C-alpha atoms as a PDB file:
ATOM      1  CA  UNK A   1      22.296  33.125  -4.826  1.00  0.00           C
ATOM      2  CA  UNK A   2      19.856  30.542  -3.543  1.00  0.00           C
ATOM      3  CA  UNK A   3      21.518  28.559  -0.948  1.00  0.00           C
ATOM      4  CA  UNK A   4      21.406  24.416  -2.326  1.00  0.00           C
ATOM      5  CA  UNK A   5      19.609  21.688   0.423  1.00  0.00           C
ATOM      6  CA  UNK A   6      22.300  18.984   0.868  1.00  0.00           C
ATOM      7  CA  UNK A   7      19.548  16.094   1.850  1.00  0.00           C
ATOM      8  CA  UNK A   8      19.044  13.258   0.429  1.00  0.00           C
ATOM      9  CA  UNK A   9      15.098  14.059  -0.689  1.00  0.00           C
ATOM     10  CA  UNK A  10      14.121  10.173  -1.302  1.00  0.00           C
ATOM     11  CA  UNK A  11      15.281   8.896   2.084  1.00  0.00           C
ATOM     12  CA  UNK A  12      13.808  12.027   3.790  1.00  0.00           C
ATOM     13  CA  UNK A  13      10.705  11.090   2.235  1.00  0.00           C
ATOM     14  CA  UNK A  14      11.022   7.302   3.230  1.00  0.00           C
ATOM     15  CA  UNK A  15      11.848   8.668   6.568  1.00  0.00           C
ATOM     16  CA  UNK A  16       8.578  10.667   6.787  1.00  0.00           C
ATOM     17  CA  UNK A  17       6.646   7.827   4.915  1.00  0.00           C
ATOM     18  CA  UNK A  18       7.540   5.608   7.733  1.00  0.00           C
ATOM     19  CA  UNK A  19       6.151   8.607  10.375  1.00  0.00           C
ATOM     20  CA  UNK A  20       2.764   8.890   8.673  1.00  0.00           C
ATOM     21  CA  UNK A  21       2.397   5.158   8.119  1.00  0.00           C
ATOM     22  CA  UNK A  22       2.519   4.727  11.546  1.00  0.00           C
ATOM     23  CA  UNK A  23       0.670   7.418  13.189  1.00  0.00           C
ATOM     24  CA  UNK A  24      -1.048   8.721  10.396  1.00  0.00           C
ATOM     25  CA  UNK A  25      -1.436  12.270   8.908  1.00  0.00           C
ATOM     26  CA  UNK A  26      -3.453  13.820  11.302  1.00  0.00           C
ATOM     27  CA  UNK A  27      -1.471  12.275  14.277  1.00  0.00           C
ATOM     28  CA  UNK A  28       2.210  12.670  12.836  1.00  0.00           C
ATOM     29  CA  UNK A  29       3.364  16.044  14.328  1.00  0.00           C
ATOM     30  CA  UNK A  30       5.911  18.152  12.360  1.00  0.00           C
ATOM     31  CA  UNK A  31       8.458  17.930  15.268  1.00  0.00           C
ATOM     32  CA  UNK A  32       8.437  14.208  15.018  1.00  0.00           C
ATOM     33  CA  UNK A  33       8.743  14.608  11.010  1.00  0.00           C
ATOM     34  CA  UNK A  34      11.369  16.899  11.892  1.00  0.00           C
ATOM     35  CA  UNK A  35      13.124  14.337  14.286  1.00  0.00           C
ATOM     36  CA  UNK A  36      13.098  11.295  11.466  1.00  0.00           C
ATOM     37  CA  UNK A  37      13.873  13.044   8.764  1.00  0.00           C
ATOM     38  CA  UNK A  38      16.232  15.581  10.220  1.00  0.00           C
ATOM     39  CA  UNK A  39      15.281  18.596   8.401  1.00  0.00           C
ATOM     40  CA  UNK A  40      13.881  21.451  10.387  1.00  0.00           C
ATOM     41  CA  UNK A  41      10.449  22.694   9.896  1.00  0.00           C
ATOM     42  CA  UNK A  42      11.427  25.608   7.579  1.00  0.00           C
ATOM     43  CA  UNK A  43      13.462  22.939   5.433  1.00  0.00           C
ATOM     44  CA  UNK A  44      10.359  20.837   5.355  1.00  0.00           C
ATOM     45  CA  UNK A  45       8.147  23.502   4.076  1.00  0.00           C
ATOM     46  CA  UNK A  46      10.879  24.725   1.637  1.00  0.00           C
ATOM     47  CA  UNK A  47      11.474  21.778   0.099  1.00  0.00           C
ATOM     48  CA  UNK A  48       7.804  20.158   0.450  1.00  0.00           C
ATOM     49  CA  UNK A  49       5.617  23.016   0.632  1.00  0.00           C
ATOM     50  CA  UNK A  50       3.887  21.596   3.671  1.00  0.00           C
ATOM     51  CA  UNK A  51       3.444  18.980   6.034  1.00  0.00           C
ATOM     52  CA  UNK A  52       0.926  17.827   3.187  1.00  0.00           C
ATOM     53  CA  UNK A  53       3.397  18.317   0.342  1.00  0.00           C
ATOM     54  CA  UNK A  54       5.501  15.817   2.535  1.00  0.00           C
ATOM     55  CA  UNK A  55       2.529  13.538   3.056  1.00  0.00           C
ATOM     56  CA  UNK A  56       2.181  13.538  -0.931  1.00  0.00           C
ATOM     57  CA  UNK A  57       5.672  12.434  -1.875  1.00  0.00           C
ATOM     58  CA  UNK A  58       5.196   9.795   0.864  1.00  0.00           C
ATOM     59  CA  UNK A  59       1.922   8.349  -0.629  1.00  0.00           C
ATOM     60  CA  UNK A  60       4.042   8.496  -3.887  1.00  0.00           C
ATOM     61  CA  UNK A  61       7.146   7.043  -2.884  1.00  0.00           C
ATOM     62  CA  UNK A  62       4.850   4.556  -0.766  1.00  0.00           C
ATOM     63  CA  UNK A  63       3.549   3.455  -4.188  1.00  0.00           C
ATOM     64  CA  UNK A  64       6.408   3.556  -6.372  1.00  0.00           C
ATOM     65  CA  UNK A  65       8.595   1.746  -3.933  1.00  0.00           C
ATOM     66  CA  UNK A  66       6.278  -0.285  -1.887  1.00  0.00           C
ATOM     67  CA  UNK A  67       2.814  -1.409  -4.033  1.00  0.00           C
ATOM     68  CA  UNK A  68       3.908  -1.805  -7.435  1.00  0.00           C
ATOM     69  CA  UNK A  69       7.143  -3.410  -7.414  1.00  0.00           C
ATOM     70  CA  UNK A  70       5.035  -6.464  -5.409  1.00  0.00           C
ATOM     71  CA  UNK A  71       2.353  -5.878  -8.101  1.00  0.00           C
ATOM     72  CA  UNK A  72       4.891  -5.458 -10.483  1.00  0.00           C
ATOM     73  CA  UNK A  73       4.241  -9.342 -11.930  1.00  0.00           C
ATOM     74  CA  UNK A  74       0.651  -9.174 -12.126  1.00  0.00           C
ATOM     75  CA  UNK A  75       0.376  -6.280 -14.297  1.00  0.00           C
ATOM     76  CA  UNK A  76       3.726  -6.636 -16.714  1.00  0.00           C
ATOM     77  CA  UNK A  77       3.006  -7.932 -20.384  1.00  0.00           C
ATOM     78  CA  UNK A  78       3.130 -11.978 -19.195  1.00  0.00           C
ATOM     79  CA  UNK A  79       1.588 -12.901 -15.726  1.00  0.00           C
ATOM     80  CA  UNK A  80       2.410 -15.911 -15.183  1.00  0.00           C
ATOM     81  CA  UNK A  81      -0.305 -18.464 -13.798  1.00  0.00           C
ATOM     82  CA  UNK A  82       1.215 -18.750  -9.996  1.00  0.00           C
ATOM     83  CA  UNK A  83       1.797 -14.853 -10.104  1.00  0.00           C
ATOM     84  CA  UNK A  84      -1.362 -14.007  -8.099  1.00  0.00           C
ATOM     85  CA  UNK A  85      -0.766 -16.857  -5.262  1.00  0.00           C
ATOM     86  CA  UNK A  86       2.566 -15.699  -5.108  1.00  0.00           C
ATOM     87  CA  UNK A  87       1.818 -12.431  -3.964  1.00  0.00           C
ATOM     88  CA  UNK A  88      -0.555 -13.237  -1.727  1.00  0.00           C
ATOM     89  CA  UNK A  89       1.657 -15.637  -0.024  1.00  0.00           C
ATOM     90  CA  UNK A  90       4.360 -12.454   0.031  1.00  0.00           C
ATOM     91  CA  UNK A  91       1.365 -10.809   2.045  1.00  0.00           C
ATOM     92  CA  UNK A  92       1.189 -13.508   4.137  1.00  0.00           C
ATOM     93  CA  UNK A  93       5.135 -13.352   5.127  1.00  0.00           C
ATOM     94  CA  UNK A  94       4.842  -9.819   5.539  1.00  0.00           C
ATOM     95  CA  UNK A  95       1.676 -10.014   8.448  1.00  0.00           C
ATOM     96  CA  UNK A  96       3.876 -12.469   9.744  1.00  0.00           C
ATOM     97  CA  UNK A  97       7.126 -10.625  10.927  1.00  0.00           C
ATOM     98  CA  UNK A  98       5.724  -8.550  13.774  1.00  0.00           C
ATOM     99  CA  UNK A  99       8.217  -5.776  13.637  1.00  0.00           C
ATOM    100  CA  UNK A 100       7.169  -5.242   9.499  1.00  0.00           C
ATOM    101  CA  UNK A 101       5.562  -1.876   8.776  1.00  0.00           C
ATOM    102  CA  UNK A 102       2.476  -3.835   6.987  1.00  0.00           C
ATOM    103  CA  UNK A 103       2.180  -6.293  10.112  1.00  0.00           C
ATOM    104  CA  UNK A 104       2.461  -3.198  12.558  1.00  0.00           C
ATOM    105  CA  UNK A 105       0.624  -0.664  10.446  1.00  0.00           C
ATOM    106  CA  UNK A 106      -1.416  -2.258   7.681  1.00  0.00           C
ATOM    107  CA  UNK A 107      -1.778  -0.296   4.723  1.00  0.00           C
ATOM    108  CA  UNK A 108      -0.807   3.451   4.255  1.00  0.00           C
ATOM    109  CA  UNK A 109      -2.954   4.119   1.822  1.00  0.00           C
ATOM    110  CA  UNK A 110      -6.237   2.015   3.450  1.00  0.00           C
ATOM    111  CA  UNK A 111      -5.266   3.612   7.035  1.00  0.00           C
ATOM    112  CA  UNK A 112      -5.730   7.448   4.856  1.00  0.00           C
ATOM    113  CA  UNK A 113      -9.117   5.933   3.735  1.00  0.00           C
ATOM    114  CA  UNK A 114     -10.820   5.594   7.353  1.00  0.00           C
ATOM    115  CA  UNK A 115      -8.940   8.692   8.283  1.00  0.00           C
ATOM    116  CA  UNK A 116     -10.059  12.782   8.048  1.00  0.00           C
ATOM    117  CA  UNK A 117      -7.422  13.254   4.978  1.00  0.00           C
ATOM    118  CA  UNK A 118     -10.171  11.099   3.109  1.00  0.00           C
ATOM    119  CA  UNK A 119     -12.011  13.742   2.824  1.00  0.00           C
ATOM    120  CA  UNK A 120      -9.335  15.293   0.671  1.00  0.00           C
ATOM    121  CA  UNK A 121     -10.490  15.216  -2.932  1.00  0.00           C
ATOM    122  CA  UNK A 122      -6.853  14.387  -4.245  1.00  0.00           C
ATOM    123  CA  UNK A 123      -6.581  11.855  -1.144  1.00  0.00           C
ATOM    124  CA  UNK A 124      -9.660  10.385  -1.954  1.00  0.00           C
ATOM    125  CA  UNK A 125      -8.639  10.127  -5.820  1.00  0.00           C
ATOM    126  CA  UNK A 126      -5.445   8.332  -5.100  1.00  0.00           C
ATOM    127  CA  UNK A 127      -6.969   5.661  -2.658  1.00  0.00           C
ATOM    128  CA  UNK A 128      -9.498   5.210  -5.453  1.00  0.00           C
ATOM    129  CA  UNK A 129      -6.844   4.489  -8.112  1.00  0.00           C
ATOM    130  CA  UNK A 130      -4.785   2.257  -5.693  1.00  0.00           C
ATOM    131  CA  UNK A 131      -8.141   0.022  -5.082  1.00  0.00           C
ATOM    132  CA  UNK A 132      -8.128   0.052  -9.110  1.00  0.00           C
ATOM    133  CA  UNK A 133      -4.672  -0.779  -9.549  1.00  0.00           C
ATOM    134  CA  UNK A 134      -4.815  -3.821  -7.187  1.00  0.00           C
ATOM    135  CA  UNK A 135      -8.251  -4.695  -8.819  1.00  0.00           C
ATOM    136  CA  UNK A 136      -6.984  -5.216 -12.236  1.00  0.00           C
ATOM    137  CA  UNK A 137      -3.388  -6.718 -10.734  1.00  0.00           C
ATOM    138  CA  UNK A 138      -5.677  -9.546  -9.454  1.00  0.00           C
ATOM    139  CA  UNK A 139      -7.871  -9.893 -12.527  1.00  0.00           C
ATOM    140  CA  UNK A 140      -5.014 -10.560 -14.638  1.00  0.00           C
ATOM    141  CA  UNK A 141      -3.835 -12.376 -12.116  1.00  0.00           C
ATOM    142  CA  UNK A 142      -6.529 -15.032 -11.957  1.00  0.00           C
ATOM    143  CA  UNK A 143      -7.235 -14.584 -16.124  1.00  0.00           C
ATOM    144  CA  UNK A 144      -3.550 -16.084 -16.277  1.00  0.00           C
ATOM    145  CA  UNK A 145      -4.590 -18.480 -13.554  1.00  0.00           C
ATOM    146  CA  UNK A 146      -7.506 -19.966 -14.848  1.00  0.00           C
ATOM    147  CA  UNK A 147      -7.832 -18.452 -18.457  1.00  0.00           C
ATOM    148  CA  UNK A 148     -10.943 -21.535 -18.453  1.00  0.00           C
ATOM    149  CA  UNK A 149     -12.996 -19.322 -15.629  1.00  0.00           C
ATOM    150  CA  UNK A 150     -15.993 -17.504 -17.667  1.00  0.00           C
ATOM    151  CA  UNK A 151     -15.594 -13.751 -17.864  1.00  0.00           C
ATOM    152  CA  UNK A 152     -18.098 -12.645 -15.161  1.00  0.00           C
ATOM    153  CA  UNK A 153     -16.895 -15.208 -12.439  1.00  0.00           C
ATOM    154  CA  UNK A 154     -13.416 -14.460 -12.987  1.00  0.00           C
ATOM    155  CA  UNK A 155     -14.549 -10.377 -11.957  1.00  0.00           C
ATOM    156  CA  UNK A 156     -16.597 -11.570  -9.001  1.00  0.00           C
ATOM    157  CA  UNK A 157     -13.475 -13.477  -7.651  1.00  0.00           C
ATOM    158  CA  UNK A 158     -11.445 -10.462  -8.533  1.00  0.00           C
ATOM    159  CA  UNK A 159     -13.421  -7.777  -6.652  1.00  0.00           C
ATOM    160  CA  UNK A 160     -13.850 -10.588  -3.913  1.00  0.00           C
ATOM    161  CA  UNK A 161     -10.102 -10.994  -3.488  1.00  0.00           C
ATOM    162  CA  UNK A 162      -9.819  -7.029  -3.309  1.00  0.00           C
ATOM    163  CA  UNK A 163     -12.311  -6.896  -0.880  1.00  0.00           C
ATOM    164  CA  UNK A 164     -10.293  -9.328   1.319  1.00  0.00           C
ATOM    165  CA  UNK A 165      -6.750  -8.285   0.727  1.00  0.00           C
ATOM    166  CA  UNK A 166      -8.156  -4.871   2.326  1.00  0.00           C
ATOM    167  CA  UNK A 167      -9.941  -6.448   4.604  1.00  0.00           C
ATOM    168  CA  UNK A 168      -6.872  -8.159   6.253  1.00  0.00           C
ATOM    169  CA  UNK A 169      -4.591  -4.864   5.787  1.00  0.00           C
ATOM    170  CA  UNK A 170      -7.159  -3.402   7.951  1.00  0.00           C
ATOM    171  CA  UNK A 171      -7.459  -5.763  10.220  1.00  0.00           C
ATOM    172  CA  UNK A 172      -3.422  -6.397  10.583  1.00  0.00           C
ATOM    173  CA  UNK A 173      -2.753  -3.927  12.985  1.00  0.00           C
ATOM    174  CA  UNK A 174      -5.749  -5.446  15.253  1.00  0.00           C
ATOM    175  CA  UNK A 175      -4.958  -9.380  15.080  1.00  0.00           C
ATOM    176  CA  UNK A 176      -2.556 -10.639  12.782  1.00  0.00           C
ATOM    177  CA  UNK A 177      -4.154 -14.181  12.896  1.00  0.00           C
ATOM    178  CA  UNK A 178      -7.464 -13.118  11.618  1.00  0.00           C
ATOM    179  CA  UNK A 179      -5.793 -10.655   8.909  1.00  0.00           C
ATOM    180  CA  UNK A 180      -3.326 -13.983   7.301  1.00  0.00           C
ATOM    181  CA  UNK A 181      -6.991 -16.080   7.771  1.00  0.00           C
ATOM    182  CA  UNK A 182      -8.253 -13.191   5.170  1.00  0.00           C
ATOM    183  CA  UNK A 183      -5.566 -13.540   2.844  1.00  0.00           C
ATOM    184  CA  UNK A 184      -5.714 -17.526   3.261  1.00  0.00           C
ATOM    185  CA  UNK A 185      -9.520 -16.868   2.276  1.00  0.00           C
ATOM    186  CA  UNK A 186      -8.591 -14.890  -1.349  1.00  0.00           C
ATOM    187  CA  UNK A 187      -6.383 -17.749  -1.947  1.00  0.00           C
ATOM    188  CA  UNK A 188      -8.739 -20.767  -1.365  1.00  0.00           C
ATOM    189  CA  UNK A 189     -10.989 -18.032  -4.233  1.00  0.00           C
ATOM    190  CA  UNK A 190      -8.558 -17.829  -6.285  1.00  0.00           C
ATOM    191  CA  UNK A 191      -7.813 -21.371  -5.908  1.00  0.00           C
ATOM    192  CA  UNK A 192     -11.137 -22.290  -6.717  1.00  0.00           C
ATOM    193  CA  UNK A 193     -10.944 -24.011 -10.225  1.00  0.00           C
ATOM    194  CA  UNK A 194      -8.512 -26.538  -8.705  1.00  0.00           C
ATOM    195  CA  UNK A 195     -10.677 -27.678  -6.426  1.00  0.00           C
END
């Protein structure tokens, strides 16, 4: 009879998540995923498959728990008008607490992007579809925002307040100042029509 793995497999994930997000894939060693989750290597490749297997589940959970409960109002069936501004000003307070994952680390998913995982067809798929998903979270956004806006300026402000939101989660982990004046940018775009 198999023998059962008493963990608790989302917080060992969140525990890894947090491993990766800070050093990355390539830097995160299996003894220090070993160390925060507190499973030992042969549990980790049991119940993950592999150090990537791990890395998977923690660009899921990252996603599930992290990304789209924040873009959660942008994309649900009404978005309201200050939807978009409010999540960029939850950016915002996030750079702004030092100690925060996102003000320490930036993005998981945009760190993966500059790193040698990106070269990972599946990796490379999933940053793709995360650039998407906050693409049309900001077009709906600013459609709800300024419904007035013609078609064609309304995507040029969306792709332009992509652009910047990953701008400043790449920039986070080198000034903090210069990633909230990003985000402070997207808003005055977004903004625009009030102007």
């Amino acid at each position: 009879m198999p023998r059962t793995l008493a963990f608790d497999r989302a917080e060992v994930i969140r525990q890894a998540r947090a491993v990766f997000w800070s050093r990355g894939y390539e830097s995160a060693s299996v003894p220090e995923l070993e160390a925060a989750t507190g499973l030992s290597r042969s549990s980790i490749y049991n119940s993950f498959g592999s150090k990537r297997g791990l890395f998977d589940a923690a660009v899921d959970s990252y996603l599930e728990e992290l990304i789209r409960p924040r873009l959660r109002p942008l994309l649900g069936p009404e978005v309201a008008p200050a939807a978009l501004d409010d999540y960029l000003e939850s950016i915002i307070r996030a750079f702004k607490q030092p100690q925060s994952l996102p003000a320490a680390h930036g993005c998981l998913l945009i760190n993966s992007a500059a790193a040698p995982i990106a070269h990972d067809e599946q990796v490379t798929q999933a940053i793709s579809a995360y650039r998407a998903e906050l693409h049309s979270a900001f077009s709906r956004g600013l459609q709800a925002a300024s419904p007035e806006l013609p078609a064609g300026l309304q995507q040029l402000i969306a792709d332009s307040v992509t652009g910047l939101v990953i701008a400043a989660f790449t920039m986070v982990r080198i000034s903090q100042a210069e990633a909230v004046s990003l985000i402070h940018a997207a808003q005055k775009l977004a903004r625009m029509e009030h102007q």
